[in-house]
XYZ file of C-alpha atoms in Angstrom:
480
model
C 51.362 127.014 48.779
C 49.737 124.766 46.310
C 46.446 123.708 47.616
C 46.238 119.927 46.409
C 49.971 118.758 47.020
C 51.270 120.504 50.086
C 52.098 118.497 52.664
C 52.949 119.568 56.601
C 56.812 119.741 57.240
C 58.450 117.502 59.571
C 60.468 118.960 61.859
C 63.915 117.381 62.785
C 65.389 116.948 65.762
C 68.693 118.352 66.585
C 71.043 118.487 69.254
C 70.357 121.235 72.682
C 72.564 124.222 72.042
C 73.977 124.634 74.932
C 76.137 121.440 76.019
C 76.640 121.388 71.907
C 78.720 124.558 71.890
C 81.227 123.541 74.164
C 81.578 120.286 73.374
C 82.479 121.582 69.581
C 84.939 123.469 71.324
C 86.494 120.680 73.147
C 86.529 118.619 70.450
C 88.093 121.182 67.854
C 90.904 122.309 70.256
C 91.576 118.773 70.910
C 92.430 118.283 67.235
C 94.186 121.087 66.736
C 96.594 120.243 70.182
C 96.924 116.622 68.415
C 97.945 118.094 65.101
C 100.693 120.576 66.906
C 102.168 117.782 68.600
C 102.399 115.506 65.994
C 104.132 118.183 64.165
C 106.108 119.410 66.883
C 107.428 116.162 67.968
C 108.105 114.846 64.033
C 110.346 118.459 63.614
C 111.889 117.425 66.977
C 112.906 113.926 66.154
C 113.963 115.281 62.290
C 116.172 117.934 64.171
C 117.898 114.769 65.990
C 118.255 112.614 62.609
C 119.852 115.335 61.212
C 122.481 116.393 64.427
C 123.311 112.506 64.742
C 123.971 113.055 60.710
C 126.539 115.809 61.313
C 128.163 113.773 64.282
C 128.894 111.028 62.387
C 130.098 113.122 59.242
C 132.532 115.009 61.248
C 133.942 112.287 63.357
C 134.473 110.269 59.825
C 136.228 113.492 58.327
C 138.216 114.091 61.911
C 139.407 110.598 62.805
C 140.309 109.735 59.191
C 142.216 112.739 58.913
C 144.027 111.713 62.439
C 144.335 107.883 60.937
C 146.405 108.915 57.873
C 149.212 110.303 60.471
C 148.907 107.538 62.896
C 151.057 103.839 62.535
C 149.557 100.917 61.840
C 150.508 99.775 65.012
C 148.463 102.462 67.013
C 145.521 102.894 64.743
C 143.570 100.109 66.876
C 143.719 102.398 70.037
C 143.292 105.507 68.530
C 139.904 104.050 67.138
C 139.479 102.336 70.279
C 139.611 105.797 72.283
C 137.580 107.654 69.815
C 134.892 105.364 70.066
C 134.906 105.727 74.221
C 134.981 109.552 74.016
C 132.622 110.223 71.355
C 129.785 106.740 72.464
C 129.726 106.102 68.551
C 130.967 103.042 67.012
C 133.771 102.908 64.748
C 134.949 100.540 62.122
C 137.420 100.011 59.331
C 136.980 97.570 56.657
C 138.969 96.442 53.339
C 137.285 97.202 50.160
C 135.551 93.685 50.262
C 133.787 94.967 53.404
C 136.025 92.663 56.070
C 136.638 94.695 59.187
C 139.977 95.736 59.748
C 139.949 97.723 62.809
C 136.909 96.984 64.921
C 135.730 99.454 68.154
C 131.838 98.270 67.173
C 129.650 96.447 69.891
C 129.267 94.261 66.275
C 130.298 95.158 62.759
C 127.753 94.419 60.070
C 127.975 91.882 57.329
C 130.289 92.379 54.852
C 127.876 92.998 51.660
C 126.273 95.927 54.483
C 129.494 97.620 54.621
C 129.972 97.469 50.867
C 126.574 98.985 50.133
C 127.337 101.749 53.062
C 130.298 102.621 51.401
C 128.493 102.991 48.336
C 125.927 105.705 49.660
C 128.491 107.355 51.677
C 126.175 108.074 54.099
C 122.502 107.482 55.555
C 120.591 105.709 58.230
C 120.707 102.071 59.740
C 120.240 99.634 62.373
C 122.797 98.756 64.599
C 123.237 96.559 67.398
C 123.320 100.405 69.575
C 119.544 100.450 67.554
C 118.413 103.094 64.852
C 122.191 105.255 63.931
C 123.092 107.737 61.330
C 126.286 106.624 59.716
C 129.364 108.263 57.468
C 132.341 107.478 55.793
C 135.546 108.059 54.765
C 138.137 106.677 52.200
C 141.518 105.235 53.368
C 144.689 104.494 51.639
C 144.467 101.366 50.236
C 141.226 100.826 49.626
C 140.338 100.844 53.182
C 137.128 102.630 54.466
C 136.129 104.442 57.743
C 132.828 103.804 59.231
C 131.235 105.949 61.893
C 127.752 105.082 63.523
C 126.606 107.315 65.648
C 123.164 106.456 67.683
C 119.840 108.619 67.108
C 118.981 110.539 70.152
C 115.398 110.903 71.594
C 114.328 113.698 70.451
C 114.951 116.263 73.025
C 112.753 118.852 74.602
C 109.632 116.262 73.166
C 108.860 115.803 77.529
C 108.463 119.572 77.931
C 107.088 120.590 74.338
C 104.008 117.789 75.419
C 103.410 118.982 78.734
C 103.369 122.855 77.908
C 101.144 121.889 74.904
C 98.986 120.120 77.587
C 98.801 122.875 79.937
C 98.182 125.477 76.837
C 95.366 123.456 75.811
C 93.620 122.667 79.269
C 94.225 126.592 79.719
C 92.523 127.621 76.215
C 89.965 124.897 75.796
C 88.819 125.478 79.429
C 88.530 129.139 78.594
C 86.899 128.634 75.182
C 84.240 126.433 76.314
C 83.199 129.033 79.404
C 83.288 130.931 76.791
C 81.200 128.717 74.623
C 78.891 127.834 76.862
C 77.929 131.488 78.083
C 77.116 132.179 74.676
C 75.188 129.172 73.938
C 73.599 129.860 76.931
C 72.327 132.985 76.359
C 71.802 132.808 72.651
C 69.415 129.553 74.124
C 67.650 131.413 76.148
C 66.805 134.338 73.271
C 65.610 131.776 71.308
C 63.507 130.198 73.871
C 61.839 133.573 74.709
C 61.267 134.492 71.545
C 59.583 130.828 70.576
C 57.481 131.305 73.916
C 56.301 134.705 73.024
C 55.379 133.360 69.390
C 53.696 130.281 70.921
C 51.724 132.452 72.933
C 50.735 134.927 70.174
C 49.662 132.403 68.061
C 47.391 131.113 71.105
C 45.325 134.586 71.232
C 42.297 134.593 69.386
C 41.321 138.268 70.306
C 44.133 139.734 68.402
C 45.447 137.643 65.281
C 48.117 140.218 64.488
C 49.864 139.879 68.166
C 52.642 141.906 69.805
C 55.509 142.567 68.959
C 58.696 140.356 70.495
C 60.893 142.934 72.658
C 64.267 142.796 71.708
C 66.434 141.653 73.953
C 69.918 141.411 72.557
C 71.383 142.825 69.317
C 72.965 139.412 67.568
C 71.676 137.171 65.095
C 68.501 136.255 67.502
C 68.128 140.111 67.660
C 67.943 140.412 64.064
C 65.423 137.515 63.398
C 63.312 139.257 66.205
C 63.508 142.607 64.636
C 62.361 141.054 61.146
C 59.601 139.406 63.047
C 58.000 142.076 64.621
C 58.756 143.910 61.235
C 56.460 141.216 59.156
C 53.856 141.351 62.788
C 52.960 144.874 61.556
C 52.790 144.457 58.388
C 50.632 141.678 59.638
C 48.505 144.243 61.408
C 48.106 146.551 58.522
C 47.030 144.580 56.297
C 44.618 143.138 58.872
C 43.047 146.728 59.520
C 42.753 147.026 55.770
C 40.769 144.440 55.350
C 38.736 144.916 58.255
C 38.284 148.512 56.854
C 37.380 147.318 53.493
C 35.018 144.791 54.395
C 33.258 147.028 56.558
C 33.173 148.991 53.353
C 31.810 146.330 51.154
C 29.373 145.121 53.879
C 28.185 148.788 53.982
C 27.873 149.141 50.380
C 25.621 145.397 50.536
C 23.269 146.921 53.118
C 23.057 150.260 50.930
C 22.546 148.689 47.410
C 19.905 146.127 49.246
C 18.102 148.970 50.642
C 18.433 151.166 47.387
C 17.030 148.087 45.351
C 14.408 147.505 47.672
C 13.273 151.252 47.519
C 13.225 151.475 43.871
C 11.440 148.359 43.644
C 8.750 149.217 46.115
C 8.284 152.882 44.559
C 8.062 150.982 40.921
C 4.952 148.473 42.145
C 2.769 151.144 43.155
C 2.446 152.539 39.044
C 3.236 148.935 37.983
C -0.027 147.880 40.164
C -2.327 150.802 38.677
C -0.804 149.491 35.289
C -1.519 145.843 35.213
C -4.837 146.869 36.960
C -6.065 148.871 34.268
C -4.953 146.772 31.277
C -7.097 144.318 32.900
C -10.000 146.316 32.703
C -9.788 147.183 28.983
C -9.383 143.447 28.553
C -12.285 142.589 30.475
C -14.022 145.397 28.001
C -15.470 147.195 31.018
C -15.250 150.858 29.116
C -15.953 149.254 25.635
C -15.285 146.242 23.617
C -11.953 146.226 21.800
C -11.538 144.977 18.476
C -8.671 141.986 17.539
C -5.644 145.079 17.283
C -6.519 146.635 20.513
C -6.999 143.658 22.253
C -3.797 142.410 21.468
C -1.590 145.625 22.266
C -3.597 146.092 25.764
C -2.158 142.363 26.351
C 1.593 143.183 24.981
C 1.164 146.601 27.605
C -0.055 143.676 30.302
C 2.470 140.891 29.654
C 5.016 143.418 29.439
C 3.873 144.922 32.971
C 4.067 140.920 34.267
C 7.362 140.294 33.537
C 8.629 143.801 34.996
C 6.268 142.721 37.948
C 8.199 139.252 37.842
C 11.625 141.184 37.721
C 10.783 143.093 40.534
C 9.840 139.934 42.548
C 13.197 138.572 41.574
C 15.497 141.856 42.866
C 13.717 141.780 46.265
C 14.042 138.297 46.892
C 17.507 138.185 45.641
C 18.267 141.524 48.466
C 16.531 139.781 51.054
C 18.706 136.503 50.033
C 21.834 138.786 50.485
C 21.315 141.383 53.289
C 20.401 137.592 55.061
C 16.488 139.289 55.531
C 14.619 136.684 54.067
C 12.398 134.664 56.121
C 11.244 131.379 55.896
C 8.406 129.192 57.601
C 9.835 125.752 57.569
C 6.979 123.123 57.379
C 6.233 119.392 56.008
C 5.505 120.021 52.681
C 4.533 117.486 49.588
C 7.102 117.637 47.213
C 4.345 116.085 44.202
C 1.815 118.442 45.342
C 3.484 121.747 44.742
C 5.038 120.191 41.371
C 1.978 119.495 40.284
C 0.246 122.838 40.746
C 3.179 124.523 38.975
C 2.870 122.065 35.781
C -0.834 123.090 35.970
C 0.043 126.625 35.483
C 2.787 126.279 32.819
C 0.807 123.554 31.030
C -0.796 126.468 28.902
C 2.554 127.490 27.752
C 3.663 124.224 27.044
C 0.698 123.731 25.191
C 1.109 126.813 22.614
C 5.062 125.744 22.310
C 4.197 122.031 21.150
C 5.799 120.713 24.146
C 4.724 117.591 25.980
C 4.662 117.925 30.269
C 5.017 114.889 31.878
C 4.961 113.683 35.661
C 6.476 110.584 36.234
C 4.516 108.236 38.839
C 5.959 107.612 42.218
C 4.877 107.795 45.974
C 4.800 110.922 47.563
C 7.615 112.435 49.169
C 7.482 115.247 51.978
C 9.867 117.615 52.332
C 10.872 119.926 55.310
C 10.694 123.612 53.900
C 8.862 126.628 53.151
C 6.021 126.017 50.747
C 6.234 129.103 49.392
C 9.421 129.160 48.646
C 9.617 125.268 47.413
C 7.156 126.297 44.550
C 9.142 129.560 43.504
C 12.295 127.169 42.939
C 10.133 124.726 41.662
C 8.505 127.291 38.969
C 11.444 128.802 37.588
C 13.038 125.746 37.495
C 10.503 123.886 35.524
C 9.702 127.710 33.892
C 13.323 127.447 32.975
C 12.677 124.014 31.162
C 9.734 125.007 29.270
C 11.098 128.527 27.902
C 14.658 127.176 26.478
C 12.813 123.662 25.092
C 11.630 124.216 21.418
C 10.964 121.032 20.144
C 10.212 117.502 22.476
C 9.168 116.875 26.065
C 9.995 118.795 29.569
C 9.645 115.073 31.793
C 9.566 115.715 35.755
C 9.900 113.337 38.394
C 9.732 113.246 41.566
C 11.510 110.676 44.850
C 13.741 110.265 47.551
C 16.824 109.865 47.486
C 18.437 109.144 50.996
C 17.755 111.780 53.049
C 16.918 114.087 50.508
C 13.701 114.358 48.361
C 14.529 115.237 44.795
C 12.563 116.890 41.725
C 14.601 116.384 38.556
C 13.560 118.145 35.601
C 14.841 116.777 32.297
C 14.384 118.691 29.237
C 15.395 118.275 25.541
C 16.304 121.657 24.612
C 19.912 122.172 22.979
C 22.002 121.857 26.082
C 24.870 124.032 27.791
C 28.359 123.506 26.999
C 30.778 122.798 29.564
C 31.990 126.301 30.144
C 28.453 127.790 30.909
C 27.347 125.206 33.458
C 28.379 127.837 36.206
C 27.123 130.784 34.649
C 23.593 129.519 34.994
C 23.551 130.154 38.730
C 25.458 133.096 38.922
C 23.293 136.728 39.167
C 22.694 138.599 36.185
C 23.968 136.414 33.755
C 22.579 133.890 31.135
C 24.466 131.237 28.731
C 25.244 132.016 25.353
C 23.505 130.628 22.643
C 19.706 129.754 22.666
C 19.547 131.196 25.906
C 20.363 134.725 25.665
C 17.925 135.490 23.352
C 15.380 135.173 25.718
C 14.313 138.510 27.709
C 14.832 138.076 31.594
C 17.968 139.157 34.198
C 19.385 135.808 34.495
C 17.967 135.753 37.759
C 15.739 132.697 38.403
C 18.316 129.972 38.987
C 20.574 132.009 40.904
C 17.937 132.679 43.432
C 16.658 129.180 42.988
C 19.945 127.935 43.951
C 20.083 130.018 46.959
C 16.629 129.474 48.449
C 17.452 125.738 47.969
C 21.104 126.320 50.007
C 19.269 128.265 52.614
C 16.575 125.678 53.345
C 19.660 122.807 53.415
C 19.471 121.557 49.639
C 20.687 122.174 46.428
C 20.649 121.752 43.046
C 22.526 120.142 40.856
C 22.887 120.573 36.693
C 23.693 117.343 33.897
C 24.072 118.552 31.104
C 24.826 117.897 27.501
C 25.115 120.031 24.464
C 22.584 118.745 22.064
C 20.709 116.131 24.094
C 18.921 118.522 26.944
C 19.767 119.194 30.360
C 18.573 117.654 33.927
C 18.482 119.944 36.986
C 17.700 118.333 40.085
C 16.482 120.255 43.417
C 17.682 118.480 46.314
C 15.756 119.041 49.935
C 15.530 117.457 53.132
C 13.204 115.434 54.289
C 10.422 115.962 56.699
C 12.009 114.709 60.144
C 9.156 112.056 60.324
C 10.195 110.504 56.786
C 13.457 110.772 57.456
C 13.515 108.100 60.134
């Protein structure tokens, strides 16, 4: 699933299953028992075309034969009494098509009779209706017609109602049948669906239980395969439980390693810093320029691992969630102000210019403490990476928040490093990482920030300085 583009199905309705079965059923047999009786009664009225056919060609063949023998005188009866025995009409014409002997109920036109003798034989309409007709030469020229009527088709009365009955019988069968099926295959489905319904439902236990099969069909199937991805389901759930128990473990360990180490490190750091201070202060001698400035590399050197330490426990107390805070009003220009106090000195040997802009004051709801640790490695930050300009700081409100942006005009970070800068133990490239330090400050300046309900955000611009702006609630009493 994409994150940005998916979009929730629509689900369509369809039909129930269980009328729909057998009324497929009803409807397919229906079409089929149309389609055999069409056929059956087209074969049935082809079989009568074709007997009527071989009437009328055998009478032609018979009574011309009989004709040939018979006298001119008697050949009007004869026809006369074939006609009555056999219920066809019979007619002789001249070759013109003028009948000659006539046992018809009416004879056809002339040009009709010529163009029947032509084909021989065939089909056409008679006064007796639709009649199969054949004929046969005479002496003379003459020709015999026979017309013999087309028969219903017969056996078309029982072939419809045995189809009927067939089809009652078989579609009444097929959709019990049907509807049994449909039925129960339904009611799988509905069970299953229920049982899903309900196991998405419990909270206790997101893997569920498996769906018992009931049946061994399709339904049975797609139930197995469920309960087959429901454990996998599970397993992977107990993995993950078991490995973030395991990472969560490992947290609590490394936090109280670090914070072991770090307290068993203050204790020489302490006697350290302690006694460089005394051979500073020339308590067991003065110290001439060299020594002087080597018992101040041994002391700013034991500051910043004193600083580094600071940084590790804070950062474990951030992340085994130990840290506490003593949320108070707190004036946002006040606690600026003491920090640019302290770093003015440094500014001052870089060549940099500190500024605070002029506003009103803004009060913030926080922990002092804590504001003026994000505060002085944010502005610390500012000062250290800025060789050449101003660091310019200014403090307001802005909605509900009150803001201290620091604006620099050191050389930037490029757009790929904008995250690094608040991520543990890592610095940007460049200008940056040749200063000494654990890429710590901003990272836990970000977090104390998110803890207390603010932030802080970076603009930033490779070349032309960079802007970081802490972001923290106001004090419930300004904020109305």
């Amino acid at each position: 699933m994409t994150a940005s583009s998916e979009r929730p199905r629509v689900l369509r309705s369809s039909l129930p299953l269980v009328p729909l079965a057998p009324l497929v059923v009803i409807v397919v047999a229906a079409a089929v028992a149309a389609a055999i009786g069409l056929l059956g009664m087209d074969y049935l009225s082809r079989a009568s075309r074709d007997d009527a056919a071989s009437r009328a060609h055998l009478l032609a063949e018979t009574l011309g034969a009989r004709l040939a023998f018979t006298p001119s005188s008697d050949r009007q009866a004869a026809v006369s009494l074939a006609a009555r025995r056999t219920a066809a009409e019979v007619l002789v014409t001249d070759a013109q098509g003028r009948p000659k002997l006539d046992a018809t109920l009416g004879p056809p036109a002339p040009d009709a009779c010529v163009a029947f003798a032509r084909e021989n034989h065939g089909e056409a309409t008679t006064r007796m209706g639709a009649v199969r007709y054949a004929t046969h030469a005479m002496d003379a020229g003459d020709v015999l017609f026979v017309f013999v009527r087309v028969p219903p088709a017969e056996g078309a009365p029982a072939l419809l109602t045995a189809l009927l009955a067939l089809t009652t019988l078989l579609v009444s069968v097929a959709a019990i049948v049907a509807f049994a099926v449909a039925r129960d295959a339904e009611k799988d489905v509905v069970y299953v669906s229920q049982r899903v319904l309900a196991m998405a439902k419990v909270r206790t236990e997101p893997a569920g239980e498996a769906v018992p099969l009931r049946s061994m069909d399709e339904v049975g199937v797609l139930t197995s395969a469920f309960n087959d991805l429901v454990a996998r389901f599970a397993a992977a759930e107990a993995a993950y439980h078991r490995d973030l128990r395991r990472a969560a473990a490992a947290d609590r360990d490394r936090a109280q390693f670090l914070a072991a180490v770090s307290h068993e490190l203050r204790t020489p750091l302490n006697a350290i810093l302690g006694f460089a201070d005394v051979l500073m202060k020339g308590v067991d001698g003065p110290l001439d320029e060299a020594q002087r400035e080597e018992v101040q590399q041994i002391r700013d050197s034991g500051a910043h691992l004193n600083d580094l330490i600071e940084d590790i426990l804070d950062l474990s107390a951030i992340e085994s969630g130990q840290l506490k805070l003593h949320s108070a009003s707190v004036d946002l220009r006040s606690v600026v102000e003491d920090v640019m106090r302290e770093l003015s000195v440094v500014a001052a040997k870089a060549g940099l210019a500190l500024k605070l802009d002029d506003g009103p004051a803004v009060v913030v709801w926080a922990d002092k403490r804590r504001v003026r640790q994000i505060v002085g490695n944010v502005l610390g930050n500012a000062v250290k990476f800025t060789q050449v300009g101003a660091v310019t700081v200014r403090v307001m409100s802005r909605g509900t928040f009150g803001s201290v942006m620091v604006r620099d005009t050191g050389p930037g970070i490029r757009e790929s490093e904008r995250q690094i800068v608040f991520e543990e133990y890592r610095q940007a490239g460049g200008e940056r990482a040749r200063h000494r330090g654990t890429g710590l400050g901003l990272a836990i300046a970000k977090r104390l920030a998110m803890t207390q309900g603010g932030s802080i955000e970076l603009d930033t611009e490779v070349g032309r300085g960079s802007t970081f702006t802490l972001l923290l609630p106001l004090s419930p009493e300004r904020a109305r």
